[in-house]
XYZ file of C-alpha atoms in Angstrom:
671
model
C -80.105 -139.497 29.464
C -77.889 -141.383 31.823
C -76.745 -138.626 33.397
C -79.687 -136.875 34.533
C -81.594 -140.305 35.566
C -77.413 -140.550 37.791
C -77.968 -137.142 39.269
C -81.695 -138.326 39.949
C -80.839 -140.550 42.410
C -78.730 -138.027 44.388
C -76.448 -138.840 46.768
C -76.134 -142.805 48.162
C -77.134 -143.104 51.704
C -75.519 -145.320 53.976
C -77.581 -144.792 57.163
C -78.700 -148.250 57.345
C -74.970 -149.543 57.866
C -74.801 -147.492 60.390
C -78.078 -149.220 61.983
C -76.109 -151.977 64.741
C -76.442 -154.098 67.103
C -74.868 -153.167 70.818
C -72.261 -155.595 71.723
C -70.785 -155.621 75.046
C -67.345 -157.306 74.344
C -64.857 -158.615 76.911
C -61.004 -157.149 77.634
C -59.794 -159.645 73.935
C -62.762 -158.530 71.831
C -64.635 -161.337 71.995
C -68.601 -160.699 72.359
C -69.296 -161.288 76.012
C -73.759 -160.159 74.791
C -75.521 -158.087 72.021
C -78.632 -156.546 71.858
C -80.913 -156.198 69.023
C -81.307 -152.962 67.635
C -84.582 -150.612 67.549
C -86.838 -152.485 64.902
C -85.339 -155.945 66.456
C -83.256 -158.069 64.582
C -79.754 -158.738 65.353
C -77.009 -157.033 62.956
C -73.497 -157.655 64.027
C -71.093 -156.116 61.377
C -68.078 -157.568 60.568
C -65.035 -157.422 58.573
C -63.319 -159.684 56.008
C -60.643 -160.964 58.379
C -62.283 -161.860 61.162
C -63.864 -164.586 58.476
C -61.959 -167.245 57.163
C -61.050 -167.007 54.228
C -62.542 -170.091 52.575
C -66.172 -168.457 52.559
C -65.035 -165.838 51.369
C -63.474 -167.868 48.106
C -66.841 -170.033 48.042
C -68.888 -166.868 48.924
C -67.982 -165.451 45.607
C -67.601 -168.293 43.687
C -71.049 -168.953 44.627
C -72.803 -165.637 44.101
C -70.283 -163.547 41.954
C -67.111 -165.226 40.714
C -65.444 -162.050 38.877
C -65.887 -159.815 41.810
C -62.115 -159.258 42.134
C -62.391 -158.041 38.390
C -65.794 -156.108 37.444
C -66.716 -152.308 37.658
C -69.478 -153.475 39.778
C -72.155 -154.752 36.903
C -70.884 -157.921 34.918
C -71.031 -157.409 31.842
C -70.619 -161.069 30.801
C -72.867 -162.164 33.326
C -75.432 -159.734 31.847
C -75.281 -160.679 28.534
C -75.935 -164.103 29.872
C -78.818 -163.506 31.277
C -80.370 -161.285 29.481
C -79.543 -164.071 26.157
C -81.301 -166.758 28.533
C -83.953 -164.458 28.561
C -84.469 -164.133 24.971
C -84.412 -167.543 24.406
C -87.046 -169.060 27.171
C -89.182 -166.384 28.027
C -88.532 -165.652 31.090
C -85.546 -165.431 33.919
C -82.979 -168.479 33.785
C -80.087 -167.168 35.684
C -79.640 -163.346 37.385
C -77.191 -160.970 36.558
C -76.721 -159.275 40.018
C -72.974 -158.996 41.641
C -72.135 -158.554 45.070
C -71.677 -154.963 44.830
C -75.471 -154.661 43.588
C -76.413 -156.515 46.229
C -75.278 -154.537 48.611
C -76.727 -151.461 47.279
C -80.380 -153.223 47.286
C -79.726 -153.944 50.864
C -78.536 -149.822 51.190
C -81.784 -149.359 49.132
C -84.084 -151.724 49.430
C -87.172 -151.913 47.517
C -89.531 -154.375 47.303
C -90.156 -154.406 43.203
C -88.181 -156.673 40.983
C -88.629 -153.783 38.124
C -86.133 -152.976 35.196
C -85.924 -149.163 37.476
C -84.848 -150.705 40.210
C -82.063 -152.916 38.642
C -80.900 -149.956 36.509
C -80.514 -148.210 39.821
C -78.589 -150.990 41.722
C -76.282 -151.162 38.326
C -75.792 -147.649 39.099
C -75.861 -147.841 42.731
C -72.666 -150.727 42.235
C -70.731 -148.867 40.104
C -70.761 -145.711 42.577
C -69.965 -148.008 45.332
C -66.873 -149.304 43.562
C -65.619 -146.158 43.280
C -65.757 -144.564 46.710
C -65.180 -147.933 48.649
C -62.612 -150.896 47.941
C -63.684 -154.830 47.454
C -63.426 -155.167 51.281
C -65.418 -153.454 52.203
C -67.709 -153.495 49.919
C -67.855 -157.780 51.131
C -67.676 -156.570 54.313
C -71.290 -154.641 53.357
C -72.939 -157.831 51.786
C -71.357 -159.965 55.112
C -73.209 -157.459 57.832
C -76.158 -156.892 55.515
C -77.675 -159.756 54.128
C -80.812 -161.252 55.171
C -80.489 -165.012 56.842
C -84.200 -166.170 58.058
C -85.943 -164.121 60.148
C -84.559 -161.374 62.438
C -81.247 -161.779 61.671
C -79.203 -159.783 59.364
C -75.541 -160.600 58.714
C -73.033 -163.010 58.894
C -71.982 -162.974 62.449
C -75.419 -162.567 63.581
C -76.740 -165.817 61.520
C -73.616 -167.883 62.814
C -74.109 -167.751 66.300
C -78.038 -168.325 65.843
C -77.912 -171.625 64.090
C -74.210 -171.988 64.916
C -72.922 -170.549 68.200
C -69.368 -169.805 66.683
C -67.814 -167.173 65.434
C -67.686 -167.081 60.546
C -63.783 -167.713 61.764
C -64.826 -170.879 63.498
C -67.119 -172.609 60.529
C -66.724 -175.800 59.707
C -67.006 -176.339 55.064
C -70.938 -177.815 55.560
C -71.923 -174.637 57.812
C -69.964 -171.831 55.126
C -72.206 -173.628 52.749
C -75.489 -173.219 54.355
C -74.774 -169.858 55.400
C -73.830 -169.132 51.051
C -77.152 -170.042 50.175
C -79.764 -168.131 52.227
C -79.076 -165.009 51.696
C -80.944 -166.605 48.043
C -83.695 -166.855 49.590
C -83.571 -166.522 53.677
C -87.067 -167.599 54.436
C -87.734 -170.333 52.674
C -84.130 -171.876 53.412
C -84.427 -171.262 56.782
C -83.038 -174.616 58.300
C -85.190 -174.307 61.792
C -88.152 -173.332 59.401
C -87.586 -175.149 55.923
C -84.631 -178.065 56.605
C -84.885 -180.028 53.738
C -84.964 -177.180 51.376
C -81.772 -175.983 53.551
C -80.090 -178.756 52.600
C -80.676 -178.522 48.862
C -79.586 -175.315 48.654
C -76.170 -176.774 50.603
C -76.026 -179.247 48.248
C -75.165 -176.664 45.353
C -72.820 -174.362 47.037
C -71.048 -177.889 47.398
C -71.851 -178.586 43.731
C -70.476 -175.621 42.806
C -67.427 -175.370 44.469
C -66.639 -179.593 43.270
C -66.901 -178.017 39.709
C -65.168 -175.854 40.446
C -62.147 -178.005 41.882
C -62.593 -175.859 44.837
C -62.487 -179.245 47.188
C -62.555 -182.387 46.881
C -65.182 -185.533 46.947
C -64.189 -186.053 50.050
C -65.210 -182.719 51.476
C -68.466 -182.872 49.514
C -69.206 -185.952 51.304
C -68.034 -185.104 54.832
C -69.977 -181.820 54.541
C -73.517 -183.688 52.926
C -73.294 -185.954 56.256
C -73.332 -183.134 58.609
C -76.466 -182.383 60.217
C -78.713 -179.243 59.329
C -79.690 -177.251 62.342
C -82.972 -177.628 63.042
C -83.409 -174.529 66.054
C -81.487 -171.104 66.537
C -79.026 -171.076 69.760
C -79.319 -167.962 71.357
C -77.014 -165.921 71.135
C -74.088 -165.629 73.985
C -75.431 -164.516 77.089
C -72.110 -163.936 78.850
C -71.748 -161.170 82.372
C -75.247 -160.484 80.800
C -76.048 -158.277 84.249
C -72.994 -156.380 83.641
C -73.334 -156.107 79.901
C -76.957 -155.085 81.028
C -75.368 -151.835 83.615
C -72.760 -150.449 81.064
C -75.302 -150.738 78.226
C -77.464 -148.396 80.652
C -74.541 -146.330 81.528
C -73.723 -145.724 77.571
C -76.810 -146.281 75.837
C -75.968 -144.719 72.883
C -72.680 -146.986 72.425
C -72.337 -150.107 70.075
C -69.325 -151.790 70.673
C -68.589 -151.417 74.322
C -65.303 -153.360 76.045
C -65.405 -154.053 79.187
C -62.209 -155.306 81.309
C -63.347 -159.098 81.996
C -61.605 -161.710 81.190
C -64.316 -163.947 79.083
C -63.091 -167.237 79.655
C -62.745 -166.525 83.243
C -66.043 -165.323 83.615
C -67.749 -168.472 81.480
C -65.555 -170.266 84.199
C -67.227 -168.557 86.759
C -70.694 -168.314 85.815
C -70.552 -172.622 85.711
C -68.696 -172.714 89.503
C -71.762 -170.237 90.701
C -74.236 -172.335 88.738
C -72.621 -175.623 89.548
C -72.520 -174.000 93.678
C -76.709 -173.443 94.000
C -77.460 -176.121 92.634
C -75.243 -178.060 95.096
C -76.825 -176.063 97.766
C -79.957 -176.299 97.575
C -83.221 -174.500 95.150
C -84.470 -170.953 95.186
C -80.389 -170.091 96.057
C -78.734 -167.356 94.313
C -74.741 -166.509 94.011
C -72.944 -163.710 92.946
C -68.481 -163.474 92.438
C -66.436 -160.838 91.844
C -63.051 -160.957 90.766
C -60.683 -158.222 91.344
C -57.809 -157.228 89.654
C -55.868 -155.760 93.318
C -53.157 -153.380 90.604
C -55.416 -151.954 88.080
C -58.826 -152.020 90.154
C -60.365 -154.259 87.400
C -63.254 -156.227 87.294
C -61.922 -159.764 85.218
C -65.482 -161.642 86.743
C -68.781 -160.407 87.568
C -71.305 -162.911 87.830
C -74.970 -161.783 89.451
C -76.842 -164.987 89.319
C -76.147 -168.598 88.876
C -78.760 -168.157 86.067
C -79.965 -165.268 84.028
C -82.443 -167.409 83.070
C -83.630 -168.787 85.853
C -87.026 -168.362 87.760
C -86.874 -170.185 90.556
C -83.807 -168.500 91.313
C -84.661 -165.068 90.901
C -81.379 -164.733 88.104
C -82.710 -161.219 86.654
C -81.521 -160.380 89.956
C -77.801 -158.904 90.602
C -76.831 -159.799 93.239
C -73.083 -158.021 92.844
C -75.296 -154.757 93.616
C -77.530 -156.507 96.499
C -77.204 -154.610 100.173
C -76.881 -157.405 102.207
C -76.021 -158.234 105.906
C -71.981 -159.435 105.820
C -71.848 -161.253 109.362
C -68.208 -161.752 110.169
C -66.764 -160.638 107.137
C -66.120 -156.388 108.308
C -64.126 -158.512 111.310
C -60.900 -157.626 109.667
C -60.870 -154.071 109.094
C -61.605 -153.808 112.974
C -58.334 -155.191 113.395
C -57.023 -153.648 110.880
C -57.202 -150.414 112.083
C -57.264 -151.433 116.015
C -53.469 -152.112 114.268
C -53.264 -148.736 112.727
C -54.029 -146.506 115.826
C -51.519 -148.660 118.031
C -54.488 -150.165 120.629
C -53.542 -153.651 119.476
C -50.610 -155.471 117.519
C -51.692 -159.468 116.349
C -49.879 -160.925 119.302
C -52.085 -158.431 121.509
C -54.117 -160.094 124.056
C -57.659 -160.478 124.232
C -60.313 -161.923 126.602
C -62.915 -164.009 124.942
C -65.119 -163.747 127.191
C -68.722 -163.172 128.445
C -68.642 -159.753 128.246
C -72.150 -157.471 128.488
C -71.670 -153.555 126.934
C -74.586 -151.965 128.588
C -77.963 -153.988 126.326
C -76.137 -155.639 124.308
C -74.651 -159.178 125.417
C -72.628 -161.068 121.724
C -72.249 -164.335 121.995
C -69.989 -166.481 119.737
C -70.990 -168.898 116.961
C -71.029 -171.894 119.008
C -71.826 -170.031 122.040
C -68.862 -171.175 123.804
C -65.723 -169.031 125.378
C -62.316 -169.816 124.535
C -60.970 -167.407 127.527
C -57.616 -165.617 126.466
C -56.350 -166.303 122.759
C -54.467 -163.473 120.593
C -55.211 -160.974 118.125
C -54.618 -162.950 115.613
C -56.440 -166.464 117.069
C -59.280 -164.487 117.599
C -59.400 -162.955 114.501
C -58.229 -166.711 112.806
C -61.214 -168.416 114.594
C -63.726 -165.104 113.710
C -64.363 -165.097 117.584
C -67.629 -162.544 118.181
C -66.042 -161.347 121.591
C -62.523 -159.415 121.071
C -64.143 -158.478 117.365
C -66.895 -156.370 119.435
C -64.769 -155.521 122.458
C -61.555 -153.961 119.869
C -64.558 -151.905 118.333
C -65.683 -150.572 121.661
C -62.583 -149.552 122.255
C -62.252 -147.560 118.272
C -66.208 -146.463 118.953
C -68.823 -147.985 116.019
C -69.140 -144.424 114.803
C -64.956 -143.917 114.052
C -64.875 -147.325 112.297
C -68.277 -147.112 109.728
C -66.693 -143.374 108.841
C -63.211 -144.935 108.456
C -65.519 -147.688 106.058
C -67.144 -144.508 104.376
C -64.029 -142.720 103.319
C -62.166 -145.158 102.094
C -65.666 -145.641 99.378
C -67.343 -148.350 101.091
C -71.577 -147.936 100.931
C -72.340 -148.920 104.202
C -76.014 -148.869 104.819
C -77.299 -148.924 107.993
C -81.019 -150.505 109.384
C -84.141 -147.945 108.497
C -85.111 -148.490 112.432
C -81.668 -147.744 113.831
C -82.089 -145.004 115.918
C -79.398 -143.237 117.226
C -75.381 -143.493 115.620
C -74.859 -147.261 115.064
C -74.319 -149.830 118.180
C -71.554 -152.612 118.383
C -73.608 -155.296 116.490
C -71.921 -153.564 113.380
C -69.077 -155.756 114.112
C -70.922 -159.031 113.369
C -73.038 -157.683 110.455
C -75.515 -155.546 111.883
C -75.557 -153.288 108.774
C -75.721 -154.138 104.424
C -73.034 -154.070 101.976
C -73.098 -154.754 98.471
C -70.852 -157.987 97.171
C -68.667 -155.410 94.992
C -67.953 -152.835 97.910
C -66.755 -155.596 99.826
C -64.574 -157.017 97.300
C -63.021 -153.814 96.988
C -62.426 -153.360 100.273
C -59.913 -156.723 100.480
C -58.783 -155.460 97.469
C -57.655 -152.655 99.734
C -55.828 -154.550 101.868
C -54.169 -156.580 99.657
C -52.774 -153.423 98.214
C -51.291 -152.747 101.188
C -54.198 -149.965 102.663
C -54.399 -148.673 99.378
C -58.312 -148.270 97.503
C -58.239 -149.156 94.496
C -61.031 -147.814 91.821
C -63.296 -150.048 90.457
C -62.448 -150.252 86.335
C -65.229 -151.833 84.473
C -64.778 -150.076 81.540
C -61.098 -150.579 79.338
C -61.621 -147.030 77.563
C -63.384 -145.405 81.203
C -61.491 -142.117 81.776
C -59.351 -142.604 84.966
C -60.878 -140.771 87.796
C -58.949 -138.415 90.067
C -58.550 -140.656 93.495
C -60.883 -139.095 96.759
C -61.611 -141.869 98.394
C -58.948 -141.967 101.854
C -56.795 -144.867 102.216
C -58.664 -147.560 104.194
C -55.405 -148.483 106.471
C -51.549 -148.254 106.606
C -49.930 -150.861 104.670
C -48.361 -152.283 107.950
C -51.913 -152.514 109.075
C -52.925 -154.165 106.016
C -49.947 -157.166 106.267
C -50.775 -157.498 110.048
C -54.510 -158.586 108.668
C -53.256 -160.484 105.523
C -50.866 -162.427 107.446
C -53.236 -163.394 109.820
C -55.907 -164.369 107.031
C -53.279 -166.856 105.187
C -53.433 -168.815 108.538
C -56.998 -169.447 108.487
C -58.184 -172.307 108.317
C -59.367 -173.146 104.776
C -62.524 -175.255 104.381
C -61.823 -179.276 104.177
C -59.744 -180.703 101.216
C -58.692 -177.592 101.125
C -55.330 -176.155 100.473
C -53.980 -174.208 103.934
C -51.878 -170.889 103.891
C -52.609 -169.811 100.270
C -54.661 -167.273 99.902
C -56.256 -164.653 102.882
C -59.616 -165.011 103.723
C -62.344 -164.469 106.061
C -66.562 -166.294 105.838
C -69.112 -164.433 107.439
C -72.414 -165.805 107.713
C -75.226 -163.356 108.673
C -78.285 -163.309 111.209
C -80.796 -165.872 110.322
C -78.585 -167.673 107.766
C -79.328 -165.457 105.142
C -76.421 -164.977 103.690
C -72.642 -166.855 103.380
C -69.835 -164.630 102.472
C -66.525 -165.165 101.395
C -63.883 -163.384 100.778
C -59.797 -163.581 99.733
C -57.185 -162.090 97.903
C -53.344 -162.700 97.415
C -50.766 -160.246 96.022
C -52.136 -160.223 92.353
C -56.165 -161.106 93.190
C -59.345 -160.339 95.044
C -62.450 -162.926 95.068
C -65.200 -162.503 97.054
C -68.948 -165.047 96.903
C -71.959 -164.571 98.071
C -74.777 -167.464 98.319
C -77.948 -166.689 99.696
C -81.707 -166.161 98.385
C -82.611 -163.262 96.728
C -85.539 -162.729 98.701
C -83.617 -162.766 101.732
C -85.564 -165.204 103.459
C -83.409 -167.684 105.733
C -81.352 -170.844 104.941
C -81.173 -173.398 107.424
C -77.825 -174.639 107.328
C -76.242 -171.892 105.269
C -73.527 -171.683 107.146
C -70.490 -169.714 105.234
C -67.584 -172.331 105.997
C -69.736 -174.956 104.553
C -70.383 -173.343 101.732
C -69.012 -170.453 100.797
C -65.715 -170.877 101.751
C -65.375 -174.139 98.834
C -66.374 -171.763 96.391
C -63.569 -169.089 97.083
C -61.582 -171.557 96.982
C -62.825 -173.481 94.088
C -62.098 -169.774 91.868
C -58.693 -169.393 93.148
C -58.061 -172.636 91.650
C -59.689 -171.540 88.320
C -56.688 -168.783 87.323
C -54.509 -170.943 86.566
C -51.749 -170.123 89.022
C -50.667 -170.217 92.739
C -51.229 -167.711 95.041
C -48.746 -164.883 95.660
C -48.110 -163.960 99.227
C -48.387 -160.646 99.652
C -44.584 -159.012 101.274
C -44.171 -157.463 104.967
C -43.584 -153.490 104.352
C -40.901 -151.996 106.131
C -41.681 -150.878 109.772
C -43.203 -154.657 110.717
C -42.741 -155.451 113.844
C -42.435 -158.860 114.269
C -42.261 -160.368 118.124
C -44.121 -162.285 120.606
C -46.450 -161.374 123.279
C -43.844 -160.782 125.600
C -42.030 -158.981 124.192
C -43.907 -156.765 122.725
C -44.111 -153.060 123.894
C -46.341 -153.557 127.527
C -48.895 -151.123 125.678
C -49.245 -153.518 123.199
C -49.308 -156.768 125.483
C -52.548 -156.772 126.441
C -55.882 -154.466 125.476
C -55.459 -151.621 127.930
C -58.406 -152.650 130.610
C -59.495 -149.408 131.827
C -61.604 -148.692 128.320
C -65.532 -148.300 129.497
C -67.361 -150.770 127.390
C -69.192 -147.880 125.759
C -69.095 -145.723 123.179
C -69.101 -142.510 124.913
C -65.721 -142.781 127.114
C -64.227 -140.543 129.484
C -61.631 -142.208 130.670
C -58.487 -141.195 128.854
C -55.641 -144.126 128.941
C -51.461 -143.073 130.201
C -49.951 -141.592 127.172
C -47.443 -143.746 125.390
C -45.607 -144.942 122.116
C -46.742 -148.271 120.767
C -44.340 -147.906 117.854
C -41.242 -148.361 117.582
C -40.814 -149.741 121.008
C -37.494 -148.166 123.427
C -34.561 -150.031 122.703
C -35.152 -150.906 118.991
C -33.613 -152.048 116.032
C -35.500 -150.719 113.100
C -34.247 -152.053 109.080
C -35.633 -149.217 106.679
C -33.364 -150.113 103.755
C -31.298 -147.383 104.115
C -27.718 -149.195 104.091
C -29.067 -150.152 100.782
C -29.312 -146.060 99.971
C -33.792 -146.583 100.412
C -35.209 -143.158 101.874
C -38.225 -145.653 103.740
C -39.970 -143.590 106.606
C -40.635 -144.075 109.967
C -43.629 -144.486 111.377
C -45.142 -143.136 114.498
C -47.446 -144.512 116.752
C -50.001 -144.147 120.050
C -52.157 -145.140 122.320
C -53.859 -143.039 125.043
C -53.442 -139.508 125.893
C -56.222 -136.527 124.740
C -55.629 -134.905 121.225
C -54.162 -133.500 119.617
C -50.552 -135.156 119.700
C -47.283 -133.429 119.438
C -44.583 -135.600 118.040
C -40.531 -134.667 118.007
C -37.537 -136.527 117.382
C -34.119 -135.624 118.352
C -36.428 -132.168 119.792
C -37.017 -130.878 116.431
C -40.891 -131.516 115.588
C -41.581 -133.668 112.685
C -45.364 -131.890 112.312
C -48.029 -129.502 113.509
C -50.224 -130.562 116.900
C -52.333 -133.888 114.726
C -55.690 -135.440 116.128
C -54.241 -138.726 115.280
C -52.259 -141.120 117.098
C -49.888 -141.957 113.782
C -47.658 -139.755 111.767
C -44.413 -140.352 110.019
C -40.709 -139.422 109.958
C -38.588 -139.002 107.364
C -34.155 -139.832 108.521
C -31.903 -138.102 106.445
C -29.454 -141.259 107.746
C -28.491 -143.934 109.341
C -28.099 -144.345 113.858
C -30.070 -143.675 117.033
C -32.604 -141.720 117.552
C -35.075 -140.099 120.636
C -38.940 -139.711 119.591
C -40.833 -138.337 122.271
C -44.703 -137.714 121.459
C -46.714 -134.730 123.767
C -50.972 -134.891 124.042
C -52.788 -131.275 124.869
C -52.503 -131.666 128.297
C -48.945 -132.083 128.329
C -48.526 -135.567 129.358
C -45.133 -137.211 127.576
C -43.663 -140.371 126.344
C -40.135 -141.349 124.754
C -37.994 -143.771 123.576
C -34.827 -144.394 121.960
C -34.215 -146.612 118.707
C -31.621 -147.619 116.189
C -31.975 -147.230 112.555
C -30.557 -148.774 110.229
């Protein structure tokens, strides 16, 4: 008869246990943000090893003291319950084991009949045969009701005490042991006195069993009852939302974010936005230069702040960068042999057609080196260099490196020279990635948001050469820091957009790149929003929170250390024969910009290294053909640089010939 009953039940349905909240965790497995199930419930599964062993002992002592030894049903408890019912005519104590409670949670039924109890008993025996005791406990800890839409110990621990189950105190453990017996009538946020009484019963049972001392009971009884639910963690809220949108069926998503750093940067963004003014938002992105992992991504100072549009992820908003793209103008100019950090530029009033840019302070400094012009963020030298490069080619190089550049909707024809001063749109994440490319010697990183992100094919072109990237990094390390900050610690640049709408500050050292943005989410003007005064202090504070000393970037081979006077003549001054329009027709004389004639170039050949010699030319008509000691280096190229691998130390004769037959040669000693 019993056998037919068991067969009629059919297989145990475990699908209920598979329903869970989606969890987004940090790189170390800490919870960043959870999302309710489709039914609107919080259910965060937990394993026994993630719970304080004292809680498990307290639970089994109170609910099922022979849990470790019975086969699913407790014969002694069952006999006691039947005897008490016979003597009193009513239920005095139950006989449900933890395993039977798990069976009820897996196959919930409203009725409390003898048939339902028999069904639970059969299922309990089945569970004991299929699972280990720890697995059955884990099912209970994940499914037990704790009031409202809370299911499972972990969700309750966060909601009532804002902590993981492993960190619960004795008083907190006792309360959570008692709740599942009557989760709605003992809810501490609605019935605190009933919750207190239930907690006391658990403590009394533990004292009677000798599990805890009287002193521990007295201390636990004095602990307050939580009178309100706490919000579950909402760390990296925007990054978590994006991850769930990208993978809606995932149960657990591990981001590359460092939870501790994320919390620190969220507090920094909140403090900074409040200090600067009402209605402002702030965003911060931190990238590990070696791996491209996003270690922190703060999209807003407060996700729930309506006055700051906290639900808007400012790290992905397209904003004007102001002067923050100037370093890449210089990098490309260094890379193309147009300039060197010690090349002299003119900071004077110049009109480029109808475009007449001015400096931020409306003054001019006259003759300055490229190094000083970039450190002081002078506008005129940057525009003149961009004019020599060509704004179309400049943007093409940024895009080929993977940056998403957005031009104004009313832009007619090719982009103009105003892009040098922020006349375009870019996202904070793209800006951070570009600067990380400088820190990596011109190699653009692939941004890694998830730890399980498969390595994709690197299709982006290099941003620039290692030498040009290092020149820019070396210059930006010397930029004047904000007030009360230590100079020379990080390479950084600021940018203030037209009309004081956006304030940017991006900095890097060898290991980390951090980008900061401040502004109104609606793009409105904010008088006094100057990046050096507002965003730069946030950047330096962010680096201080890394708890390490910033590390400079080592110089790569072939760096030319020189003063203006000792530079090769073509590099001493920006070529003055360049027209002040993009449609250039005049051609500068062909010259080898690097290596300079008579130079001694240390390639580490004496130490057994086989570094290549970089070759750069200026002027002439493309394509160019390079020769070393009379032998061609490669096919004719439309680029003004090449490289050659020497087979040993000694003198080398380097020559270049352009499309019209013009040539130039130098002799260098390789060491």
